[in-house]
mmCIF file of C-alpha atoms in Angstrom:
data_model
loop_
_atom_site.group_PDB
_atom_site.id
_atom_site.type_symbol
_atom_site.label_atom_id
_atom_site.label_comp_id
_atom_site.label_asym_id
_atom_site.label_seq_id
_atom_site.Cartn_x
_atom_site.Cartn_y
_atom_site.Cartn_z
ATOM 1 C CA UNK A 1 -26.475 58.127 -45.884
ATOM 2 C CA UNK A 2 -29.228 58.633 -47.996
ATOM 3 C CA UNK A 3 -30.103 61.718 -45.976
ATOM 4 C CA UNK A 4 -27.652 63.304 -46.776
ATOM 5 C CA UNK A 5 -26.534 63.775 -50.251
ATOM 6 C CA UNK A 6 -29.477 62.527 -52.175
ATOM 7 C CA UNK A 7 -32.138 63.563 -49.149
ATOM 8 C CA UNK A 8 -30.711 66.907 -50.233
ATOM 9 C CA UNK A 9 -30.731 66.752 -53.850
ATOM 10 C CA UNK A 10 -34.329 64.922 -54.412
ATOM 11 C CA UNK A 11 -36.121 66.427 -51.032
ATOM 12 C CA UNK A 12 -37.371 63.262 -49.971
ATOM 13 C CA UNK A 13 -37.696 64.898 -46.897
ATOM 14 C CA UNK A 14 -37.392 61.688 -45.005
ATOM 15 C CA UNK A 15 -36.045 62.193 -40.880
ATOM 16 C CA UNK A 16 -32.778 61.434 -40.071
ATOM 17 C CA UNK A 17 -32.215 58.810 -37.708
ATOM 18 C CA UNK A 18 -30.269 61.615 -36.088
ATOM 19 C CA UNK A 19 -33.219 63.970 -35.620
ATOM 20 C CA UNK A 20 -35.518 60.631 -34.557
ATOM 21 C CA UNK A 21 -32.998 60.014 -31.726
ATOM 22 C CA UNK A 22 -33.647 63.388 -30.348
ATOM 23 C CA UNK A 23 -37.387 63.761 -30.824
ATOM 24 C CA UNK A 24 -37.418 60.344 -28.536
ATOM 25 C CA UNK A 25 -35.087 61.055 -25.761
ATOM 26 C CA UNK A 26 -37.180 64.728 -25.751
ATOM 27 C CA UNK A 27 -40.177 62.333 -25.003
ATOM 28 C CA UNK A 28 -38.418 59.513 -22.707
ATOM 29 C CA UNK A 29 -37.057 62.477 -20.542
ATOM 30 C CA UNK A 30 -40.641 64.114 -20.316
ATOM 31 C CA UNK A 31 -42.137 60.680 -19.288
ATOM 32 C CA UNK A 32 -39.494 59.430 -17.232
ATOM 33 C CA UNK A 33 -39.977 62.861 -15.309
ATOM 34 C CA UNK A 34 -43.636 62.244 -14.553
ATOM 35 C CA UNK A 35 -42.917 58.709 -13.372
ATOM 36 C CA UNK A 36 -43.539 58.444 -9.372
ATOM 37 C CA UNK A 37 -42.177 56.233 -6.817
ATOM 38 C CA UNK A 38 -44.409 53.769 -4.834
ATOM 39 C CA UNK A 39 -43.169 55.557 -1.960
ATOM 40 C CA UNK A 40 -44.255 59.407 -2.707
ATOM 41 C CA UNK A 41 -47.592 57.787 -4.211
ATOM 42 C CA UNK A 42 -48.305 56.085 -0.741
ATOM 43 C CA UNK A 43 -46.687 59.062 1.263
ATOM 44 C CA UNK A 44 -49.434 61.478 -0.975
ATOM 45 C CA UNK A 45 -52.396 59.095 -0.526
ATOM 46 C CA UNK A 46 -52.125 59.450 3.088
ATOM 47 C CA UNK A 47 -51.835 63.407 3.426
ATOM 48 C CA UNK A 48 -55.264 63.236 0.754
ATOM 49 C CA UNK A 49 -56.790 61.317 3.028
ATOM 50 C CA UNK A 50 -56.161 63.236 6.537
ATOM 51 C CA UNK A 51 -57.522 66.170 4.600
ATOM 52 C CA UNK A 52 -60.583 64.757 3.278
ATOM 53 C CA UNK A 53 -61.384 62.899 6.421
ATOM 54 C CA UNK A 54 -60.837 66.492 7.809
ATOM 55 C CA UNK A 55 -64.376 67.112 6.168
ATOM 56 C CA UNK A 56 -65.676 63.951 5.695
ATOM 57 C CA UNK A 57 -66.466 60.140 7.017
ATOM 58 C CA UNK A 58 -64.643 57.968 4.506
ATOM 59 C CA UNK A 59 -63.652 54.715 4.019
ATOM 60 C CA UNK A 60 -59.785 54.316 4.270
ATOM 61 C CA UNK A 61 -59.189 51.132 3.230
ATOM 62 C CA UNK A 62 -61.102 51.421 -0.421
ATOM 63 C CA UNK A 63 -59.375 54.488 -0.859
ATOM 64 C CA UNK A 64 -57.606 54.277 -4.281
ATOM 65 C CA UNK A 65 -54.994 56.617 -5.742
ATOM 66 C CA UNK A 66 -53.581 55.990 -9.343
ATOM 67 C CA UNK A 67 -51.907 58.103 -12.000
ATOM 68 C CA UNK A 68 -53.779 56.879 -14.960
ATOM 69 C CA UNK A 69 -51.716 58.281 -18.455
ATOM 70 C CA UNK A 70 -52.615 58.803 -21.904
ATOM 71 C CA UNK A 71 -50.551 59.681 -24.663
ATOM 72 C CA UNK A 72 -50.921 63.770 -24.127
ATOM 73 C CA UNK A 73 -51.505 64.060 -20.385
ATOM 74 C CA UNK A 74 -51.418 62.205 -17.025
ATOM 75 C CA UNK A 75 -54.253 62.674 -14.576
ATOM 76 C CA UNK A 76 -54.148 61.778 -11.001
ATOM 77 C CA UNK A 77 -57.055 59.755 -9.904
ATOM 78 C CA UNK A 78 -58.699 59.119 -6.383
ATOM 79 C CA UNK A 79 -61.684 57.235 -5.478
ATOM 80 C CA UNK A 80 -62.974 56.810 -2.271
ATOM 81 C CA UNK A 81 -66.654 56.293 -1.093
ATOM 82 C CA UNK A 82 -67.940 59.095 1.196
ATOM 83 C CA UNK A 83 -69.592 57.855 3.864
ATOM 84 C CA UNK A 84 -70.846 61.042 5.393
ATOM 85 C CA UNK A 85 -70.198 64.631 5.570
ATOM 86 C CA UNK A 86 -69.143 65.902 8.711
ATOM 87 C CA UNK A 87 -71.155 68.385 11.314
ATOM 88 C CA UNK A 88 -68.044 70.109 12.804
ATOM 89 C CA UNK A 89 -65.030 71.146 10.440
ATOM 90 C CA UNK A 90 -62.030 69.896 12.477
ATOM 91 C CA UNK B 1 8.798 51.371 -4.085
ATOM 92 C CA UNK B 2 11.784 53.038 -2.671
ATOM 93 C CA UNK B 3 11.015 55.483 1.005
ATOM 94 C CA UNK B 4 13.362 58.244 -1.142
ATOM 95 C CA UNK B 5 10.587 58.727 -3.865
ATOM 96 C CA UNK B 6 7.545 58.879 -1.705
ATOM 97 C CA UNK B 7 8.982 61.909 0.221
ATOM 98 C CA UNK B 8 9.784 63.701 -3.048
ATOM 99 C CA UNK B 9 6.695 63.480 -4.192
ATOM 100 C CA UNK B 10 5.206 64.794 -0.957
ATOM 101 C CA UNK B 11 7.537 68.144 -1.384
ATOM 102 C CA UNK B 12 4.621 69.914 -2.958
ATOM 103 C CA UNK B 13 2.673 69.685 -0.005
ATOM 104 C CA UNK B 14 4.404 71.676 1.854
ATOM 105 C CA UNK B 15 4.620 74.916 -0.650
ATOM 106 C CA UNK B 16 0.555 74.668 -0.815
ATOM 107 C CA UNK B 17 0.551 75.619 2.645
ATOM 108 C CA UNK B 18 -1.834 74.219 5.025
ATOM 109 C CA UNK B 19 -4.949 76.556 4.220
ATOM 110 C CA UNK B 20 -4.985 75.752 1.088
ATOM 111 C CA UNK B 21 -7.541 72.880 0.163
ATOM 112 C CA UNK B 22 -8.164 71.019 -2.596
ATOM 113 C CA UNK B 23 -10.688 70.780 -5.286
ATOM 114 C CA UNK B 24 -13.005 67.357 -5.088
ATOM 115 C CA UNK B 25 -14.192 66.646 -8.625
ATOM 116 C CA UNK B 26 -16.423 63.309 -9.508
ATOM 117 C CA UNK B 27 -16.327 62.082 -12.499
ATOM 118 C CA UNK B 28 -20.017 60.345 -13.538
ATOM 119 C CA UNK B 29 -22.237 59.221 -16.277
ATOM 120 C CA UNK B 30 -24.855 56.927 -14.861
ATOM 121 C CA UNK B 31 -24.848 54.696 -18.082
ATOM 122 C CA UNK B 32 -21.086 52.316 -18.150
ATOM 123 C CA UNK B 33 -18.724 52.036 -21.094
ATOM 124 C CA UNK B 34 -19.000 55.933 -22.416
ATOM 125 C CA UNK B 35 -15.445 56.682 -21.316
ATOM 126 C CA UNK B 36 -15.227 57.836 -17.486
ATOM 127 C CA UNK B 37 -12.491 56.158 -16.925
ATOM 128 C CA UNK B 38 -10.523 57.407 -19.802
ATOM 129 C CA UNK B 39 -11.837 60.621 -18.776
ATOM 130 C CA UNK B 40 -10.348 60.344 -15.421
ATOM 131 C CA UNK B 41 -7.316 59.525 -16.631
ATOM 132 C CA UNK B 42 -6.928 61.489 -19.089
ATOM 133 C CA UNK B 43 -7.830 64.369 -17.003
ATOM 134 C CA UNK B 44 -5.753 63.744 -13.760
ATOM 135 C CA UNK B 45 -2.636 63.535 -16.455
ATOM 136 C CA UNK B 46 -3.452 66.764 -18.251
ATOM 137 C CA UNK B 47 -4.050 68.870 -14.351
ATOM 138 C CA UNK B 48 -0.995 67.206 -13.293
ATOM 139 C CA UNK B 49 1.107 68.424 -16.307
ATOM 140 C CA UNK B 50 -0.346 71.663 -15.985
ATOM 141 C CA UNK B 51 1.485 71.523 -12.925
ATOM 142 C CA UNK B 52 -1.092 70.557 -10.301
ATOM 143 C CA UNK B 53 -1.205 67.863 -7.535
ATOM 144 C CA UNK B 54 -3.524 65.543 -8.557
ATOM 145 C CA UNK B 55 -5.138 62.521 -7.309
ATOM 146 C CA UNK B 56 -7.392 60.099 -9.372
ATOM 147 C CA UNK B 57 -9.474 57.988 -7.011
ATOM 148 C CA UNK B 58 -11.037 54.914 -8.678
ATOM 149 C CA UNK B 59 -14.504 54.119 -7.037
ATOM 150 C CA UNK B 60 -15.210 51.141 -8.971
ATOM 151 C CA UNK B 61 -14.916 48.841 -5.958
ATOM 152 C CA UNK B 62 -14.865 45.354 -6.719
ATOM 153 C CA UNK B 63 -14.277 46.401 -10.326
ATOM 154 C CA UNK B 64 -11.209 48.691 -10.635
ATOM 155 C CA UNK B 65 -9.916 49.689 -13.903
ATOM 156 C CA UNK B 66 -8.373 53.013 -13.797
ATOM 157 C CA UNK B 67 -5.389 51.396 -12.351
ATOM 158 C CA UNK B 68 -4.631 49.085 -15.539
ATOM 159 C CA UNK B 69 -5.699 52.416 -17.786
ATOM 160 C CA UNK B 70 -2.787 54.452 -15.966
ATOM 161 C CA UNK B 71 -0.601 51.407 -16.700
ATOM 162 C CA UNK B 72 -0.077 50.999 -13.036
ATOM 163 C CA UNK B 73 -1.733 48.110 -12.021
ATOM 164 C CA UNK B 74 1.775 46.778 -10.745
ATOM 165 C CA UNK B 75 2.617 49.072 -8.366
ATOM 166 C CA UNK B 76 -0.771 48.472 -6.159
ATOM 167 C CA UNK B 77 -0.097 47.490 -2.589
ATOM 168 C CA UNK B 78 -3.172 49.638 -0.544
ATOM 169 C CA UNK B 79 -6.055 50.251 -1.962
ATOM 170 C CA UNK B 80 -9.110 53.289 -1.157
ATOM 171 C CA UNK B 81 -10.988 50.794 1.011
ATOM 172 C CA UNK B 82 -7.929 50.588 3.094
ATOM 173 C CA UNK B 83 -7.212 54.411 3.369
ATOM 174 C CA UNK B 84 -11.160 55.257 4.024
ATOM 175 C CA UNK B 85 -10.888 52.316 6.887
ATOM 176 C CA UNK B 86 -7.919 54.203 8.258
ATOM 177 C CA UNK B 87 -5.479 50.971 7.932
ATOM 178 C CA UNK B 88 -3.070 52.916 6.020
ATOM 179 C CA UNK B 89 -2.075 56.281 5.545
ATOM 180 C CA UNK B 90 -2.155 58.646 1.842
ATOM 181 C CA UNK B 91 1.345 58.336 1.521
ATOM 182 C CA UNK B 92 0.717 54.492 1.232
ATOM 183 C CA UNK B 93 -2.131 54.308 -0.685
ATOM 184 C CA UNK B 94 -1.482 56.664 -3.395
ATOM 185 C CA UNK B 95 0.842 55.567 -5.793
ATOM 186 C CA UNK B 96 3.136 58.001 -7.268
ATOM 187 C CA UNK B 97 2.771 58.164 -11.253
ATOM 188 C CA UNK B 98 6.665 57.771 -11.763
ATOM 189 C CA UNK B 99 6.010 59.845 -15.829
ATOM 190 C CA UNK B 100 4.240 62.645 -15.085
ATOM 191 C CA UNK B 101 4.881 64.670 -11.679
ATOM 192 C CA UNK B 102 2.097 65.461 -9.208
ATOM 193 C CA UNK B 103 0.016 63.009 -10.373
ATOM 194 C CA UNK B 104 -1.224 60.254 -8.603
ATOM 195 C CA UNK B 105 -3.505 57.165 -8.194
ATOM 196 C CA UNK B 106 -5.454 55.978 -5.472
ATOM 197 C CA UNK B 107 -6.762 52.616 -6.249
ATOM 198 C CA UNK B 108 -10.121 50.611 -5.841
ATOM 199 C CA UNK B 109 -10.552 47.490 -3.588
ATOM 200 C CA UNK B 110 -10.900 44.665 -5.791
ATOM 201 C CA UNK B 111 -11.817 42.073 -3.355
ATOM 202 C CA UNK B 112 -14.313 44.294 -1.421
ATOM 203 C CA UNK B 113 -18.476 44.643 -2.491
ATOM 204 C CA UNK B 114 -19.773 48.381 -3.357
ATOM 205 C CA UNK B 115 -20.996 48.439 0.066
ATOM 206 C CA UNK B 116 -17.445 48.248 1.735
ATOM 207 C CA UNK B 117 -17.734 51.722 2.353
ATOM 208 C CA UNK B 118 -20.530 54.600 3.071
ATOM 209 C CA UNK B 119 -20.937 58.071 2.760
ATOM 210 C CA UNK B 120 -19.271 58.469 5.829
ATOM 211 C CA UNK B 121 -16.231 57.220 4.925
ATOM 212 C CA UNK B 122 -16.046 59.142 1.885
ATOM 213 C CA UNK B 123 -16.149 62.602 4.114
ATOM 214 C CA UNK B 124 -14.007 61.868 6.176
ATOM 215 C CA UNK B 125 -11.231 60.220 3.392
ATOM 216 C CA UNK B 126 -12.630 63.665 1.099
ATOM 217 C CA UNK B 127 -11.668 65.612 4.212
ATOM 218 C CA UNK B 128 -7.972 63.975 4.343
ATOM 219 C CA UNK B 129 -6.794 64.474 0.312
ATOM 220 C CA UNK B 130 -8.059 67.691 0.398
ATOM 221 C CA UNK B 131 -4.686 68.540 2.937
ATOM 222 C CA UNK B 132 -2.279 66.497 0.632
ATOM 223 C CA UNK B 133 -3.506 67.692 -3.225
ATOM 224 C CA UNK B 134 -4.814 70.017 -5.158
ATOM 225 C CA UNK B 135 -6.769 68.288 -7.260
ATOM 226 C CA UNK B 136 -9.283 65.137 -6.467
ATOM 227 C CA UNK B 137 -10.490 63.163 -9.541
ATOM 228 C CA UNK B 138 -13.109 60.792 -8.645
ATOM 229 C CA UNK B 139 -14.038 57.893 -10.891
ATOM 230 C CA UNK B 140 -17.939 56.860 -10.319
ATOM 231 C CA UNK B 141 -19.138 53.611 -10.733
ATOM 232 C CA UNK B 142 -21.990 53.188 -12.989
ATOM 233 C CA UNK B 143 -25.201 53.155 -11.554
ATOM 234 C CA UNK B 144 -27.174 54.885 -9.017
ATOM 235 C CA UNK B 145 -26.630 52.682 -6.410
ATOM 236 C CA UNK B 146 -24.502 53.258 -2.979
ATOM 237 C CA UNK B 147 -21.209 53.574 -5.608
ATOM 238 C CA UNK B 148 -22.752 56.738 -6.605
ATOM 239 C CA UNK B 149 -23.917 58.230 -3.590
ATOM 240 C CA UNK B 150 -20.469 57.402 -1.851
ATOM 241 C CA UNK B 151 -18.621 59.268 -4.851
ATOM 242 C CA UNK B 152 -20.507 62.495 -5.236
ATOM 243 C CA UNK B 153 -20.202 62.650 -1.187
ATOM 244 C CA UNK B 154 -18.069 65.925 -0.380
ATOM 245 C CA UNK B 155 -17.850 66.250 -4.002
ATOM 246 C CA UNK B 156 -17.414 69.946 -4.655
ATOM 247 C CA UNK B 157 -17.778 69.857 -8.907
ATOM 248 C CA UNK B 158 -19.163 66.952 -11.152
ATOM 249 C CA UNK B 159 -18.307 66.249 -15.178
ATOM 250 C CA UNK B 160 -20.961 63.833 -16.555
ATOM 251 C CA UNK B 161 -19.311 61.971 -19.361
ATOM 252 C CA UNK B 162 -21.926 61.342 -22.468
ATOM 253 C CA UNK B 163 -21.712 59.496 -25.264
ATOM 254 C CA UNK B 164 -24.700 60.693 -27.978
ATOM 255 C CA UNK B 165 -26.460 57.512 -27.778
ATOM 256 C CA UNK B 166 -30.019 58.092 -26.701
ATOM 257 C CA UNK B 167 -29.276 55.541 -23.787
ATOM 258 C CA UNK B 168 -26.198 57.204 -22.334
ATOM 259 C CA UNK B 169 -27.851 60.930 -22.866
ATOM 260 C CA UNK B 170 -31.374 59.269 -20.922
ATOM 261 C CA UNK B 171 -29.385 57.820 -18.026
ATOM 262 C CA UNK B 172 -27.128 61.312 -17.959
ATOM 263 C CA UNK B 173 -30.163 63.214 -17.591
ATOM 264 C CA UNK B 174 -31.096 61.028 -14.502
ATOM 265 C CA UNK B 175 -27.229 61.555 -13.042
ATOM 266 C CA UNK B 176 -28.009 65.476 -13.276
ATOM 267 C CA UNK B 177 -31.379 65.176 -11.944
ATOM 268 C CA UNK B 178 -29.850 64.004 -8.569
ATOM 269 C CA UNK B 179 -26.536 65.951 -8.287
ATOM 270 C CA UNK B 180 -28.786 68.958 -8.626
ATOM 271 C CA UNK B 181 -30.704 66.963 -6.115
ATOM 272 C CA UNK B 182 -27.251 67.439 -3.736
ATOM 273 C CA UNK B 183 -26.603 70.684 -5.257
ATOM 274 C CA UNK B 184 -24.077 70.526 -7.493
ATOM 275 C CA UNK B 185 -24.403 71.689 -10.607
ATOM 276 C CA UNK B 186 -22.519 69.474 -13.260
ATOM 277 C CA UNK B 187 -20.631 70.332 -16.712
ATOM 278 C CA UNK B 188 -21.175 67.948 -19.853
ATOM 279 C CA UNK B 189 -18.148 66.296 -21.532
ATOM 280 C CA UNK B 190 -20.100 64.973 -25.075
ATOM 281 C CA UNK B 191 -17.344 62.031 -25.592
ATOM 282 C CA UNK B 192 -16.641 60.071 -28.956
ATOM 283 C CA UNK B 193 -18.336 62.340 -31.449
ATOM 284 C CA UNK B 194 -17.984 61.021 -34.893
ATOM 285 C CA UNK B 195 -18.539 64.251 -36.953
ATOM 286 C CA UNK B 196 -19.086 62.420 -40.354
ATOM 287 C CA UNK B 197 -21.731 60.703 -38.566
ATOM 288 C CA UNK B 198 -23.461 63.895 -37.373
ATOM 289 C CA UNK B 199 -22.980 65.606 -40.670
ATOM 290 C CA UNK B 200 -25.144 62.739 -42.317
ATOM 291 C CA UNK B 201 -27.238 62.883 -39.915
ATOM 292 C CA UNK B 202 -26.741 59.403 -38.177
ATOM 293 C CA UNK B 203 -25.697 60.473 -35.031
ATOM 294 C CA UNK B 204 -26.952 63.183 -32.136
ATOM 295 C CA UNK B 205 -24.966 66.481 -32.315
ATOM 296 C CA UNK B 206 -23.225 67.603 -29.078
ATOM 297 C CA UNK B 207 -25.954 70.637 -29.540
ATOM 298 C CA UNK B 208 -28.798 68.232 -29.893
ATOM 299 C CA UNK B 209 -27.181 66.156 -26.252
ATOM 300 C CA UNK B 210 -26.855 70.163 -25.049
ATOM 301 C CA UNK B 211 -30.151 70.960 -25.869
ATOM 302 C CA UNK B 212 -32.005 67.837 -24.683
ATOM 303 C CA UNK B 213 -29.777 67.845 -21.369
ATOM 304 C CA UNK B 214 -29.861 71.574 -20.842
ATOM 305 C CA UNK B 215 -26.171 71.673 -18.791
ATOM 306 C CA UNK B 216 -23.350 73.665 -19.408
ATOM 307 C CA UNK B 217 -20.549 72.080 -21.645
ATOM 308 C CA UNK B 218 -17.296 71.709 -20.510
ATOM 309 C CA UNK B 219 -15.467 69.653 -23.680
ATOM 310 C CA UNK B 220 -16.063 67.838 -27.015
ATOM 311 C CA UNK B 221 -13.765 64.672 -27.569
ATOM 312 C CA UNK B 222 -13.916 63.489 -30.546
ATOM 313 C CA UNK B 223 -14.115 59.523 -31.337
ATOM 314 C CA UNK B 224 -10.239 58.698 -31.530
ATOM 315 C CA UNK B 225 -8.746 55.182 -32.573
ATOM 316 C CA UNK B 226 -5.667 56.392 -30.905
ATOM 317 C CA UNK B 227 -7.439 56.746 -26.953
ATOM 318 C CA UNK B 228 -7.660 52.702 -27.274
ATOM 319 C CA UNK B 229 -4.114 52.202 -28.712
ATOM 320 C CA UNK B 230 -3.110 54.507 -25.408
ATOM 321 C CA UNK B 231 -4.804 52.131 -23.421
ATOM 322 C CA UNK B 232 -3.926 49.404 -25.004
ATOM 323 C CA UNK B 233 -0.519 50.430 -23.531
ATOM 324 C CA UNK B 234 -1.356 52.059 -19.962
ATOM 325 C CA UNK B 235 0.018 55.459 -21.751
ATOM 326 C CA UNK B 236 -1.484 58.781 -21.420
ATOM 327 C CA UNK B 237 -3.454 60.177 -25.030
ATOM 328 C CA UNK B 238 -2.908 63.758 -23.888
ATOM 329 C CA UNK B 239 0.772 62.878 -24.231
ATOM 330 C CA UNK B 240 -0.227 61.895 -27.541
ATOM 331 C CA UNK B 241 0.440 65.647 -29.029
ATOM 332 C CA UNK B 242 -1.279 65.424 -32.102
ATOM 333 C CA UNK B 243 -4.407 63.228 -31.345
ATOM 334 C CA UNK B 244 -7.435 65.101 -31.149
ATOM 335 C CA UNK B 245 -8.664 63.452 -27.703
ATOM 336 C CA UNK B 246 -6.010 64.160 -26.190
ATOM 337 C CA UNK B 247 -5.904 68.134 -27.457
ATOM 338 C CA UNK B 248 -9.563 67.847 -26.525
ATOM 339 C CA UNK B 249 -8.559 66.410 -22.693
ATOM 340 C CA UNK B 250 -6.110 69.126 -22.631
ATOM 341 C CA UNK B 251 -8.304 71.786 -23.259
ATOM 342 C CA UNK B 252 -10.853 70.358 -20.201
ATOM 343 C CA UNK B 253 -8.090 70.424 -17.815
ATOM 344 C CA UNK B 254 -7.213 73.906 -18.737
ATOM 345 C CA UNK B 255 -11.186 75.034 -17.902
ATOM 346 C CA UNK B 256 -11.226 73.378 -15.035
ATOM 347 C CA UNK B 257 -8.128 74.786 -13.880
ATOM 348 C CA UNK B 258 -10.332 78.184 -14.690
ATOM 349 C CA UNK B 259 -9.527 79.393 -17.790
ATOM 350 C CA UNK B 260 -12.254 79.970 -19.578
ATOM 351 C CA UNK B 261 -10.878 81.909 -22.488
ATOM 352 C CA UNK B 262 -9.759 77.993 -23.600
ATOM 353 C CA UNK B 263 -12.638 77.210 -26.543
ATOM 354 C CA UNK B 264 -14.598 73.953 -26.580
ATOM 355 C CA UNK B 265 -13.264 73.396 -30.127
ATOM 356 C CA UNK B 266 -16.491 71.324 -32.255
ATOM 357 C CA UNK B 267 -15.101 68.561 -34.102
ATOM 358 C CA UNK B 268 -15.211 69.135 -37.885
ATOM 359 C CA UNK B 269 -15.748 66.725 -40.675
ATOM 360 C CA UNK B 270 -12.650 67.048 -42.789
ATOM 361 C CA UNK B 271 -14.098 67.462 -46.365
ATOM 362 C CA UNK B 272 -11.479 66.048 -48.332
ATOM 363 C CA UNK B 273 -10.569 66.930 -51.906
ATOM 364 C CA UNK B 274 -12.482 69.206 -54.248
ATOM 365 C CA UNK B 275 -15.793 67.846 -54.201
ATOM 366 C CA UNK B 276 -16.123 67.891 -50.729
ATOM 367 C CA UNK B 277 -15.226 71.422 -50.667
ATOM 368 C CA UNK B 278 -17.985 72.216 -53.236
ATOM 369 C CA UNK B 279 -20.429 69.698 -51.360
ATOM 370 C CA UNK B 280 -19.467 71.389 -48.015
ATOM 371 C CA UNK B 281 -19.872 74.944 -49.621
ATOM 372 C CA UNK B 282 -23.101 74.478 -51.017
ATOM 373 C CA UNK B 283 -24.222 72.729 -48.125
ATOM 374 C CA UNK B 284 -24.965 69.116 -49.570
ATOM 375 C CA UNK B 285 -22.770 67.475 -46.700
ATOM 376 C CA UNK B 286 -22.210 63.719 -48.547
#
C-alpha cells in the first residue's frame, strides 16, 4: 500500500513487492534452466572422455566432471590426469 | 439414466459426418489449486453453448474433481479408466450434462493409482472421442509425473492455467518447457487477477506473467467470489451472465472456437467516486 499512494507522493522510491516477484522468477527461471540432470551429466562425461582418450592415455576412473556456479556464470569443470599422449591419432 | 436420452444426445454425431475429427485440448498448469479444473469446466460449458460437442475428460485419477465441479458426481457409473481399458463403450462412460446440450463429462477413476493407464491408452481412447465430439477438454493432474505425460498424449492444443504467484508462474514455465518439448505450443490463461492488487503494486501483472513466460495469451479471468459460490453449487459461472469470470470464460471459448477478433479484455480497477477519478487521472493509483 504504501507504494502506491504515498510511494508516489514522497518518492521513496522503495520496490514493490510486485516488481520483486518478477525480478526473482526472471532469476529462478534463468537458474532453473541451467540446472542438469545426473543423467545428461553422466551421458556428457562419457562422450568427453572417448574424445580425449581419442588423443590421449587417461585415467577413467578419476575422471571428474562438475558444473561449479557462481553468482554471474556457471563453468563446466573436468579434471582428469593425463597419463600420456598418444603416438597415432585414432 | 434412461436408453431414450443417451441416443438423443448422440444425434449430433451423425450431422458431423464421419471425416470430421475433433479437437484434443489439455488443460495444464504444473503447480495444483490455480483453477484447472474450473477452467475445464468452465470452458467445456461455454464450447458447448456455443453450440459444440464437447467432452471434458478429468485425468485426475485417483483424485477426480471435475465431476463434483459440474455438479454431476451422481450420475457416475463408468469412469475413463474403464473406457481407455475398453470395458465399456463412450456412450457409457460419458455422461450427458442434462442443462446445457452437447456437453459432456467423462469421469476419472477414483479407486485406480495414476499409473492405471499409459500413454498408450490415451492414443488409442484420444483416437475414439475424436469420432464422437468436437471438442476434447482434458483436465491434467498436477505434476509432471505419468498424469501429465498420459494427458498431453495425442493432445493437439494446450492452455496452461496461471495464477501470478511466483510459484505457479515458475512451475508454468517448466509445463511449457516440455509441451514445446512434444511440440505443442501452449496459450496462457493468467487466472484470478486481483487488479487493485496489481495497481498497488502487490501483485504480478498478467504482462509481467506474459513477459517472464514469453507465451501467447489466450484469456484474463479475473479473481471472482462468485466462481466459488458456482461451485459451491455444481453450477456453471459462465451461466452466471454478469460475473466477470464467467464473461472472461466466455470470451476463451469463443478464441478457441477461432475467433480471434474476441479481445482478451484486462481487468480494470474500478476507481470509485471522485477521488479515485482524480487519483486515477493523475496517475497516483491509491
Amino acid at each position: 500500500m504504501k507504494n502506491g499512494f504515498f510511494g508516489k507522493i514522497f518518492g521513496t522510491g522503495k520496490e514493490s513487492t510486485r516488481d520483486i516477484a518478477k525480478k526473482r522468477l526472471q532469476f529462478a527461471l534463468i537458474y532453473d534452466k541451467l540446472e542438469v540432470s545426473d543423467e545428461i551429466l553422466e551421458a556428457l562425461q562419457k562422450d568427453i572422455v572417448d574424445v580425449i582418450s581419442k588423443y590421449f592415455e587417461i585415467d577413467k576412473s578419476s575422471l571428474k566432471l562438475d558444473i561449479e556456479r557462481q553468482d554471474d556464470l556457471s563453468a563446466l569443470v573436468l579434471n582428469t590426469p593425463i597419463l600420456s599422449a598418444k603416438r597415432k591419432f585414432g | 439414466m434412461a436408453g431414450s436420452e443417451i441416443k438423443l444426445s448422440f444425434i449430433s454425431k451423425q450431422k458431423r459426418g464421419a471425416d470430421l475429427k475433433g479437437k484434443v485440448i489439455v488443460i495444464t498448469s504444473g503447480k495444483g489449486g490455480v483453477g484447472k479444473t474450473t477452467t475445464t469446466a468452465s470452458l467445456g460449458a461455454a464450447i458447448a453453448s456455443l453450440g459444440k460437442t464437447v467432452a471434458v475428460v478429468d485425468m485426475d485419477i485417483g483424485l477426480r474433481n471435475l465431476d463434483v465441479v459440474m455438479g454431476l458426481e451422481n450420475r457416475i457409473v463408468y469412469n475413463v479408466v474403464d473406457l481407455a481399458h475398453g470395458r465399456c463403450q463412450v456412450k457409457q462412460a460419458a455422461i450427458r450434462d442434462r442443462r446445457i446440450e452437447g456437453l459432456f463429462l467423462i469421469p476419472a477413476s477414483q479407486s485406480d493409482n495414476k499409473n492405471a493407464l499409459n500413454t498408450d491408452d490415451m492414443a488409442r481412447l484420444t483416437k475414439k472421442l475424436r469420432e464422437e465430439f468436437d471438442y476434447i477438454l482434458i483436465d491434467c493432474p498436477a505434476g509432471i509425473e505419468q498424469g501429465f505425460e498420459n494427458s498431453v498424449t495425442g493432445a493437439d492444443e494446450a492452455i496452461v492455467v496461471c495464477t501470478p504467484e511466483v510459484s505457479a508462474v515458475r512451475d508454468a514455465d517448466r509445463i511449457i518447457g516440455l509441451l514445446y518439448a512434444r511440440s505443442i505450443t501452449p496459450k496462457l490463461i493468467v487466472n484470478r487477477i486481483v487488479p487493485y492488487m496489481v495497481v498497488n503494486g502487490d501483485m504480478l501483472s498478467h504482462k509481467d506473467v506474459e513477459d517472464v513466460l514469453s507465451v501467447e495469451l489466450i484469456g484474463l479471468v479475473e479473481m471472482d467470489d462468485r466462481v466459488i459460490a458456482a461451485t459451491n453449487t455444481g453450477s456453471y459461472i459462465i451461466d452466471d451472465k454478469t460475473s466477470k469470470a464467467g464473461q472472461a470464460y466466455t470470451r476463451i471459448a469463443k478464441r478457441i472456437l477461432g475467433d480471434l477478433t474476441v479481445p482478451i479484455k484486462e481487468p480494470i480497477y474500478d476507481q470509485k467516486g471522485l477521488w479515485g477519478k482524480i487519483t486515477s487521472k493523475l496517475g497516483i493509483k491509491k
